[in-house]
Amino acid sequence: MGWKMQHYVLAGMMIIFGTFNTLSVKWADKMESKASDGTIQPFNHPFLQACGMFLGEMLCMIAFWVSKFMAKRRPQQPFPPIDDSAAPLKFNPFIFLPPALCDMTATSIQYIGLTLTYASSFQMFRGAVIIFTGIFSQIFLGRKMQWYKWMGIFLVISGLVTVGVNDVISSGGSKNTTEPTDNLEDGRFWTPPESVLRMYGAEGNGTKSDTDIILGDALIFCSQIIVATQMVLEEKFISKYNVPALQAVGWEGTFGFTTLAILLIPFSFIYVGPKFGNNPRHMLEDPYDGIVQLSNNPYLALAFCGTIISIAFFNFAGISVTKELSATTRMVLDSIRTISIWMFSIAVGWQTFSPLQLLGFAILLSGMCFYNDILILPGIRKIARKCGYCIPDVPYNNVENEDEEGENEESHGEPVFSPRASVGGPHPGGAGYQ
């Protein structure tokens, strides 16, 4: 099927808003503002940021209600352009609670990791979701993985190791993450005043402590175990109800926001010390201090609002791409998002260019292509057929026991939702991830 204008618009929205979402979170992490004790402090509130992300997901429920209302008024031209093949079955909204709790936990851990490592590495390490979803789907969903999927997992691991080694090398064993550098060393022709650097979060050349980077990368990598659990839960218990994508994301956002907002209360009384509590009272989270910092820095508030709004538009675009085109198309577009994040981080001086990281990303992307059977293997089959050899295609849903999965053949076993898409794209069952 050829692409229409709306497909190009959706693809552009997915890349733009997906890129902006990751960069806005990192931008907020790099800015400073007057805290509740009157001192200038970095904005380090990962749980508050995660709460904002779930608020953005809740906006998808509003979009669902609007689309439902518009569909009733104009049945021939429903809005948004998503056409479910079957009416959803009656379901208990609390079936979204377990995946929402997984999403909440994973997101909070990832945002903590993002404060310690680079934005591009954050996005690349989220590709580890392929490893765990492949293993979990085989164990809990009875899916069998072909050789090329194992090859893809091996390449993904190799790419992640390469990126991790590059991050440690790039840190250069630095002990100080905020020391400004000479304006000629980082490629800038002019160094703005320190107050402006603090306001925009652009100080330094992106050099970080090697310990912080290793910890940040490890947190993001390990959080993908929870993300994989979320995906398996969604596919096993939720997709059978054929819940509309926007409604599913909206319910997960509602449960995630409500739960995390309640948890912020006890978090504000849990003392963790100055090493882990980067707020005046050194608590696990201090939402009051975070709100004070947001009110004292308009650019910080802009970045925080950008996170909320961009995740809502990104979800809408990603879900629409999955429904209108395919989950693999969504994965490819999400890989482009990773490149744009990496290039932007280098352009603004958040990190320096490294050929090793580029190599790691290339290996990682190759692994995802192998795993999802796109570009590389189809290209090999096409060349082989031109040479007179016949290599059969693999089933789109990548399930060998198709007879047992007969009910899912029309939809290719694809649940229609998941909150935030990572660099890993769809999981082994074909569902688009966040």
Short mmCIF file of C-alpha atoms in Angstrom, two decimals:
data_model
loop_
_atom_site.label_atom_id
_atom_site.label_comp_id
_atom_site.label_asym_id
_atom_site.label_seq_id
_atom_site.Cartn_x
_atom_site.Cartn_y
_atom_site.Cartn_z
CA MET A 1 0.00 0.00 0.00
CA GLY A 2 1.42 3.36 -1.00
CA TRP A 3 1.80 6.15 1.49
CA LYS A 4 -0.79 8.92 1.51
CA MET A 5 -0.30 12.46 2.71
CA GLN A 6 -1.73 11.63 6.14
CA HIS A 7 0.85 8.86 6.52
CA TYR A 8 3.71 11.30 5.95
CA VAL A 9 2.12 13.70 8.44
CA LEU A 10 1.81 10.97 11.08
CA ALA A 11 5.39 9.81 10.48
CA GLY A 12 6.65 13.38 10.82
CA MET A 13 4.65 13.90 14.01
CA MET A 14 6.06 10.70 15.50
CA ILE A 15 9.67 11.67 14.80
CA ILE A 16 9.31 15.32 15.85
CA PHE A 17 7.30 14.82 19.04
CA GLY A 18 9.23 11.67 20.01
CA THR A 19 12.51 13.54 19.67
CA PHE A 20 11.18 16.54 21.55
CA ASN A 21 9.89 14.34 24.37
CA THR A 22 13.29 12.83 25.21
CA LEU A 23 15.12 16.12 24.71
CA SER A 24 12.67 18.09 26.86
CA VAL A 25 13.17 15.67 29.76
CA LYS A 26 16.94 15.93 29.41
CA TRP A 27 16.75 19.71 29.00
CA ALA A 28 14.88 19.95 32.29
CA ASP A 29 17.50 17.74 33.96
CA LYS A 30 20.28 20.08 32.84
CA MET A 31 18.65 23.33 34.00
CA GLU A 32 18.95 25.03 37.36
CA SER A 33 16.45 27.12 39.29
CA LYS A 34 15.90 28.68 42.70
CA ALA A 35 14.83 25.91 45.08
CA SER A 36 12.54 26.05 48.08
CA ASP A 37 15.48 26.93 50.35
CA GLY A 38 16.39 29.96 48.23
CA THR A 39 19.53 28.43 46.68
CA ILE A 40 20.15 27.69 43.00
CA GLN A 41 19.89 23.93 42.48
CA PRO A 42 19.72 21.57 39.48
CA PHE A 43 16.23 20.31 38.65
CA ASN A 44 16.53 16.68 39.73
CA HIS A 45 12.99 15.37 40.21
CA PRO A 46 12.62 12.13 38.19
CA PHE A 47 9.45 10.99 39.97
CA LEU A 48 7.78 14.35 39.40
CA GLN A 49 8.78 14.19 35.73
CA ALA A 50 7.38 10.66 35.46
CA CYS A 51 4.15 11.95 36.98
CA GLY A 52 4.04 14.60 34.25
CA MET A 53 4.56 11.94 31.61
CA PHE A 54 1.54 9.98 32.87
CA LEU A 55 -0.45 13.19 32.85
CA GLY A 56 0.39 13.42 29.17
CA GLU A 57 -0.85 9.88 28.66
CA MET A 58 -4.10 10.79 30.37
CA LEU A 59 -4.63 13.33 27.60
CA CYS A 60 -4.99 10.37 25.24
CA MET A 61 -8.23 9.52 27.04
CA ILE A 62 -9.54 12.97 26.14
CA ALA A 63 -8.46 12.35 22.54
CA PHE A 64 -10.35 9.06 22.64
CA TRP A 65 -13.54 10.74 23.85
CA VAL A 66 -13.20 13.41 21.17
CA SER A 67 -12.66 10.80 18.46
CA LYS A 68 -15.66 8.84 19.69
CA PHE A 69 -17.81 11.96 19.65
CA MET A 70 -16.63 12.90 16.16
CA ALA A 71 -17.23 9.37 14.92
CA LYS A 72 -20.85 9.56 16.04
CA ARG A 73 -21.33 12.87 14.27
CA ARG A 74 -19.50 11.78 11.11
CA PRO A 75 -19.66 7.98 10.87
CA GLN A 76 -18.22 7.99 7.35
CA GLN A 77 -15.13 9.99 8.34
CA PRO A 78 -14.06 8.97 11.85
CA PHE A 79 -11.41 11.01 13.63
CA PRO A 80 -8.64 10.18 14.39
CA PRO A 81 -7.87 7.95 11.36
CA ILE A 82 -7.91 4.66 13.27
CA ASP A 83 -10.22 1.88 12.11
CA ASP A 84 -10.59 -0.99 14.58
CA SER A 85 -11.44 -4.26 12.82
CA ALA A 86 -13.80 -5.41 15.57
CA ALA A 87 -15.80 -3.76 18.31
CA PRO A 88 -14.13 -3.90 21.74
CA LEU A 89 -15.47 -6.37 24.28
CA LYS A 90 -16.64 -5.28 27.71
CA PHE A 91 -13.73 -5.07 30.11
CA ASN A 92 -12.84 -4.03 33.63
CA PRO A 93 -10.65 -0.90 33.51
CA PHE A 94 -8.53 -2.35 36.33
CA ILE A 95 -6.98 -4.81 33.88
CA PHE A 96 -4.80 -1.82 32.97
CA LEU A 97 -3.52 -1.45 36.54
CA PRO A 98 -0.72 -4.11 36.42
CA PRO A 99 0.83 -2.81 33.17
CA ALA A 100 0.41 0.76 34.45
CA LEU A 101 2.36 -0.14 37.60
CA CYS A 102 5.09 -1.69 35.45
CA ASP A 103 5.12 1.42 33.28
CA MET A 104 5.29 3.68 36.32
CA THR A 105 8.21 1.78 37.86
CA ALA A 106 10.17 1.51 34.61
CA THR A 107 9.64 5.16 33.70
CA SER A 108 10.79 6.40 37.11
CA ILE A 109 13.93 4.26 36.93
CA GLN A 110 14.65 5.41 33.37
CA TYR A 111 14.30 9.07 34.29
CA ILE A 112 16.73 8.57 37.18
CA GLY A 113 19.13 6.98 34.70
CA LEU A 114 18.64 9.86 32.27
CA THR A 115 19.89 12.33 34.87
CA LEU A 116 23.16 10.36 34.99
CA THR A 117 23.85 9.60 31.32
CA TYR A 118 23.41 11.10 27.84
CA ALA A 119 20.06 11.54 26.10
CA SER A 120 21.19 9.56 23.06
CA SER A 121 22.47 6.70 25.23
CA PHE A 122 19.17 6.76 27.11
CA GLN A 123 17.30 6.24 23.86
CA MET A 124 19.69 3.56 22.58
CA PHE A 125 19.70 1.53 25.79
CA ARG A 126 15.93 1.35 25.68
CA GLY A 127 16.51 -0.95 22.71
CA ALA A 128 17.36 -3.65 25.28
CA VAL A 129 13.62 -4.23 25.50
CA ILE A 130 13.97 -6.55 22.49
CA ILE A 131 16.14 -8.92 24.51
CA PHE A 132 13.75 -9.36 27.40
CA THR A 133 10.50 -9.30 25.43
CA GLY A 134 11.86 -12.04 23.18
CA ILE A 135 12.77 -14.23 26.13
CA PHE A 136 9.56 -13.51 28.09
CA SER A 137 7.34 -14.08 25.05
CA GLN A 138 8.95 -17.45 24.50
CA ILE A 139 8.54 -18.45 28.16
CA PHE A 140 5.10 -17.04 29.00
CA LEU A 141 3.36 -16.73 25.62
CA GLY A 142 4.70 -19.90 24.03
CA ARG A 143 6.17 -18.09 21.03
CA LYS A 144 9.06 -19.72 19.20
CA MET A 145 11.86 -17.52 17.96
CA GLN A 146 13.55 -18.24 14.64
CA TRP A 147 17.32 -18.04 14.14
CA TYR A 148 17.23 -14.49 12.81
CA LYS A 149 15.58 -13.28 16.03
CA TRP A 150 18.40 -14.77 18.08
CA MET A 151 20.84 -13.13 15.67
CA GLY A 152 19.02 -9.82 16.22
CA ILE A 153 19.25 -10.20 20.00
CA PHE A 154 22.98 -10.94 19.74
CA LEU A 155 23.54 -7.83 17.63
CA VAL A 156 21.44 -5.69 19.98
CA ILE A 157 23.55 -6.85 22.94
CA SER A 158 26.73 -6.14 20.96
CA GLY A 159 25.49 -2.66 20.06
CA LEU A 160 24.55 -1.86 23.65
CA VAL A 161 27.95 -3.02 24.90
CA THR A 162 29.62 -0.79 22.30
CA VAL A 163 27.54 2.22 23.37
CA GLY A 164 28.28 1.52 27.03
CA VAL A 165 32.03 1.29 26.41
CA ASN A 166 31.88 4.54 24.43
CA ASP A 167 30.08 6.29 27.30
CA VAL A 168 32.78 5.26 29.76
CA ILE A 169 35.55 6.34 27.37
CA SER A 170 33.79 9.65 26.65
CA SER A 171 33.53 10.39 30.37
CA GLY A 172 37.31 10.34 30.57
CA GLY A 173 37.12 9.41 34.25
CA SER A 174 35.89 12.89 35.08
CA LYS A 175 35.02 13.59 38.70
CA ASN A 176 33.10 16.80 38.02
CA THR A 177 30.12 16.91 35.71
CA THR A 178 29.52 20.65 35.74
CA GLU A 179 32.94 22.20 35.26
CA PRO A 180 32.72 24.67 32.39
CA THR A 181 35.19 24.16 29.59
CA ASP A 182 37.06 26.56 27.37
CA ASN A 183 34.92 27.90 24.59
CA LEU A 184 37.38 26.77 21.93
CA GLU A 185 37.66 23.20 23.21
CA ASP A 186 33.98 22.40 22.81
CA GLY A 187 33.69 24.03 19.40
CA ARG A 188 31.80 27.15 20.45
CA PHE A 189 32.86 30.58 19.19
CA TRP A 190 31.20 32.37 22.12
CA THR A 191 30.49 31.35 25.69
CA PRO A 192 27.29 32.87 27.12
CA PRO A 193 27.23 34.21 30.68
CA GLU A 194 27.00 31.62 33.43
CA SER A 195 23.47 32.71 34.36
CA VAL A 196 22.28 32.03 30.82
CA LEU A 197 24.04 28.67 30.77
CA ARG A 198 22.26 27.68 33.96
CA MET A 199 18.93 28.87 32.62
CA TYR A 200 19.20 26.82 29.43
CA GLY A 201 21.13 23.90 30.85
CA ALA A 202 23.90 24.21 28.26
CA GLU A 203 26.96 24.50 30.47
CA GLY A 204 29.99 22.28 29.91
CA ASN A 205 30.82 19.91 27.10
CA GLY A 206 28.72 17.01 28.28
CA THR A 207 31.56 15.32 30.21
CA LYS A 208 30.25 13.16 33.02
CA SER A 209 31.60 11.01 35.80
CA ASP A 210 32.30 7.47 34.61
CA THR A 211 30.56 6.09 37.72
CA ASP A 212 27.43 8.13 37.00
CA ILE A 213 27.34 7.04 33.36
CA ILE A 214 27.76 3.35 34.17
CA LEU A 215 25.02 3.58 36.82
CA GLY A 216 22.71 5.52 34.50
CA ASP A 217 23.18 3.10 31.61
CA ALA A 218 22.69 0.13 33.96
CA LEU A 219 19.46 1.57 35.37
CA ILE A 220 18.03 2.13 31.89
CA PHE A 221 19.08 -1.35 30.76
CA CYS A 222 17.62 -3.09 33.82
CA SER A 223 14.38 -1.10 33.59
CA GLN A 224 13.70 -2.79 30.26
CA ILE A 225 13.01 -6.01 32.18
CA ILE A 226 10.02 -4.25 33.72
CA VAL A 227 9.02 -2.82 30.33
CA ALA A 228 9.12 -6.32 28.83
CA THR A 229 6.91 -7.57 31.66
CA GLN A 230 4.48 -4.76 30.86
CA MET A 231 4.34 -5.79 27.21
CA VAL A 232 3.73 -9.45 27.99
CA LEU A 233 0.93 -8.50 30.40
CA GLU A 234 -0.65 -6.27 27.77
CA GLU A 235 -0.54 -8.96 25.12
CA LYS A 236 -1.65 -11.85 27.33
CA PHE A 237 -4.48 -10.25 29.30
CA ILE A 238 -5.55 -7.05 27.56
CA SER A 239 -5.28 -7.38 23.77
CA LYS A 240 -8.02 -10.04 23.70
CA TYR A 241 -10.55 -7.33 24.53
CA ASN A 242 -9.60 -5.36 21.39
CA VAL A 243 -9.48 -2.15 23.39
CA PRO A 244 -9.01 0.98 21.22
CA ALA A 245 -5.43 2.18 21.41
CA LEU A 246 -6.08 5.69 22.72
CA GLN A 247 -8.42 4.38 25.39
CA ALA A 248 -5.86 1.79 26.53
CA VAL A 249 -3.09 4.39 26.81
CA GLY A 250 -5.51 6.75 28.55
CA TRP A 251 -6.39 4.17 31.19
CA GLU A 252 -2.75 3.31 31.78
CA GLY A 253 -1.95 7.00 32.10
CA THR A 254 -4.82 7.48 34.55
CA PHE A 255 -3.73 4.63 36.79
CA GLY A 256 -0.07 5.56 36.51
CA PHE A 257 -0.66 9.23 37.32
CA THR A 258 -3.00 8.48 40.24
CA THR A 259 -0.67 5.90 41.79
CA LEU A 260 2.49 7.95 41.39
CA ALA A 261 0.81 11.15 42.60
CA ILE A 262 -0.21 9.34 45.79
CA LEU A 263 3.29 7.87 46.21
CA LEU A 264 4.82 11.34 46.01
CA ILE A 265 3.40 11.99 49.49
CA PRO A 266 5.38 9.25 51.31
CA PHE A 267 8.37 9.84 49.02
CA SER A 268 8.58 13.38 50.40
CA PHE A 269 9.15 11.94 53.91
CA ILE A 270 11.74 9.26 53.03
CA TYR A 271 15.21 10.59 53.84
CA VAL A 272 17.90 9.23 51.49
CA GLY A 273 20.78 11.59 52.21
CA PRO A 274 22.56 14.17 50.04
CA LYS A 275 24.04 11.57 47.65
CA PHE A 276 20.67 10.37 46.34
CA GLY A 277 18.33 13.12 47.49
CA ASN A 278 19.16 16.06 45.22
CA ASN A 279 16.79 18.45 46.91
CA PRO A 280 17.12 20.78 49.93
CA ARG A 281 15.68 18.26 52.39
CA HIS A 282 17.47 15.25 50.80
CA MET A 283 14.27 13.23 50.46
CA LEU A 284 13.56 10.54 47.88
CA GLU A 285 11.37 13.11 46.10
CA ASP A 286 10.29 16.60 47.04
CA PRO A 287 7.34 17.58 44.82
CA TYR A 288 6.94 20.93 46.57
CA ASP A 289 10.54 21.84 45.82
CA GLY A 290 10.04 20.73 42.21
CA ILE A 291 6.99 22.96 41.81
CA VAL A 292 8.89 25.89 43.34
CA GLN A 293 11.74 25.38 40.87
CA LEU A 294 9.27 25.20 37.97
CA SER A 295 7.66 28.47 39.06
CA ASN A 296 11.04 30.21 39.34
CA ASN A 297 12.34 29.28 35.89
CA PRO A 298 10.00 29.80 32.91
CA TYR A 299 12.27 27.77 30.62
CA LEU A 300 12.16 24.87 33.05
CA ALA A 301 8.38 25.08 33.16
CA LEU A 302 8.36 25.15 29.36
CA ALA A 303 10.45 21.96 29.20
CA PHE A 304 8.19 20.24 31.74
CA CYS A 305 5.04 21.20 29.82
CA GLY A 306 6.76 20.10 26.62
CA THR A 307 7.20 16.63 28.11
CA ILE A 308 3.49 16.40 28.92
CA ILE A 309 2.24 17.65 25.57
CA SER A 310 4.79 15.84 23.40
CA ILE A 311 4.09 12.41 24.93
CA ALA A 312 0.39 12.82 24.15
CA PHE A 313 1.02 13.72 20.50
CA PHE A 314 3.72 11.07 20.21
CA ASN A 315 1.34 8.38 21.47
CA PHE A 316 -1.35 9.47 19.04
CA ALA A 317 1.07 9.49 16.10
CA GLY A 318 2.70 6.18 17.06
CA ILE A 319 -0.62 4.41 17.52
CA SER A 320 -1.91 5.78 14.23
CA VAL A 321 1.24 4.64 12.39
CA THR A 322 0.82 1.14 13.83
CA LYS A 323 -2.82 0.98 12.75
CA GLU A 324 -2.49 2.71 9.38
CA LEU A 325 0.85 1.19 8.31
CA SER A 326 2.56 -1.40 10.53
CA ALA A 327 4.40 -1.89 13.80
CA THR A 328 7.69 -2.37 11.93
CA THR A 329 7.23 1.02 10.26
CA ARG A 330 6.82 2.48 13.72
CA MET A 331 10.09 0.83 14.79
CA VAL A 332 11.98 2.29 11.83
CA LEU A 333 10.61 5.77 12.52
CA ASP A 334 11.59 5.44 16.17
CA SER A 335 15.14 4.56 15.11
CA ILE A 336 15.24 7.80 13.12
CA ARG A 337 14.21 9.56 16.33
CA THR A 338 17.28 8.14 18.05
CA ILE A 339 19.54 9.59 15.34
CA SER A 340 17.93 13.03 15.65
CA ILE A 341 18.36 12.97 19.46
CA TRP A 342 22.02 12.05 19.09
CA MET A 343 22.68 14.76 16.50
CA PHE A 344 20.90 17.43 18.55
CA SER A 345 22.82 16.48 21.71
CA ILE A 346 26.10 16.91 19.84
CA ALA A 347 24.99 20.19 18.23
CA VAL A 348 24.15 21.88 21.54
CA GLY A 349 27.21 20.51 23.34
CA TRP A 350 25.43 18.03 25.63
CA GLN A 351 27.94 15.41 24.47
CA THR A 352 30.83 15.12 22.03
CA PHE A 353 30.88 13.21 18.75
CA SER A 354 32.28 9.69 18.99
CA PRO A 355 32.65 7.27 16.05
CA LEU A 356 32.39 4.40 18.54
CA GLN A 357 28.87 5.45 19.56
CA LEU A 358 27.91 5.71 15.90
CA LEU A 359 29.24 2.18 15.39
CA GLY A 360 27.28 0.97 18.41
CA PHE A 361 24.09 2.51 17.06
CA ALA A 362 24.68 0.93 13.64
CA ILE A 363 25.10 -2.51 15.26
CA LEU A 364 22.02 -1.91 17.42
CA LEU A 365 19.95 -0.86 14.41
CA SER A 366 21.13 -3.91 12.46
CA GLY A 367 20.04 -6.13 15.33
CA MET A 368 16.56 -4.56 15.35
CA CYS A 369 16.31 -5.04 11.59
CA PHE A 370 17.24 -8.71 11.95
CA TYR A 371 14.85 -9.20 14.84
CA ASN A 372 11.89 -7.62 13.05
CA ASP A 373 12.81 -9.11 9.64
CA ILE A 374 12.98 -5.79 7.83
CA LEU A 375 15.43 -4.31 5.32
CA ILE A 376 18.38 -6.72 5.72
CA LEU A 377 16.81 -10.18 5.34
CA PRO A 378 14.18 -9.05 2.79
CA GLY A 379 17.05 -7.50 0.80
CA ILE A 380 19.00 -10.75 0.92
CA ARG A 381 15.93 -12.69 -0.24
CA LYS A 382 15.38 -10.28 -3.12
CA ILE A 383 18.98 -10.61 -4.29
CA ALA A 384 18.83 -14.40 -3.91
CA ARG A 385 15.68 -14.61 -6.02
CA LYS A 386 17.28 -12.55 -8.76
CA CYS A 387 20.13 -15.06 -8.72
CA GLY A 388 17.72 -17.98 -9.08
CA TYR A 389 17.50 -19.06 -5.44
CA CYS A 390 14.20 -19.23 -3.60
CA ILE A 391 14.21 -18.24 0.08
CA PRO A 392 10.72 -18.37 1.63
CA ASP A 393 9.43 -15.40 3.57
CA VAL A 394 8.71 -15.75 7.28
CA PRO A 395 5.20 -15.14 8.65
CA TYR A 396 4.60 -11.50 9.48
CA ASN A 397 3.60 -12.27 13.04
CA ASN A 398 6.71 -14.40 13.47
CA VAL A 399 4.79 -17.21 15.16
CA GLU A 400 5.53 -20.78 14.15
CA ASN A 401 2.52 -22.34 15.84
CA GLU A 402 0.05 -20.41 13.71
CA ASP A 403 -2.69 -23.00 14.11
CA GLU A 404 -2.81 -22.31 17.82
CA GLU A 405 -2.81 -18.58 17.14
CA GLY A 406 -5.55 -18.71 14.55
CA GLU A 407 -7.69 -16.15 16.29
CA ASN A 408 -4.96 -13.54 15.89
CA GLU A 409 -4.17 -14.10 12.23
CA GLU A 410 -6.21 -11.17 10.97
CA SER A 411 -4.56 -8.72 13.32
CA HIS A 412 -1.14 -10.40 13.13
CA GLY A 413 -1.21 -10.78 16.90
CA GLU A 414 -0.76 -7.05 17.41
CA PRO A 415 -2.14 -5.35 20.48
CA VAL A 416 -2.84 -1.79 19.48
CA PHE A 417 -1.20 0.11 22.24
CA SER A 418 1.59 0.79 24.66
CA PRO A 419 2.58 4.15 26.07
CA ARG A 420 6.06 5.24 24.96
CA ALA A 421 7.85 3.73 22.03
CA SER A 422 11.45 2.91 22.61
CA VAL A 423 14.22 2.44 20.14
CA GLY A 424 13.30 -1.24 20.24
CA GLY A 425 9.99 -0.58 18.56
CA PRO A 426 7.46 -3.42 18.58
CA HIS A 427 7.94 -6.36 20.85
CA PRO A 428 8.03 -9.96 19.61
CA GLY A 429 4.28 -10.26 19.51
CA GLY A 430 4.11 -7.27 17.22
CA ALA A 431 2.76 -4.73 19.68
CA GLY A 432 3.98 -1.19 19.40
CA TYR A 433 5.83 -0.19 22.54
CA GLN A 434 5.09 3.12 24.01
#
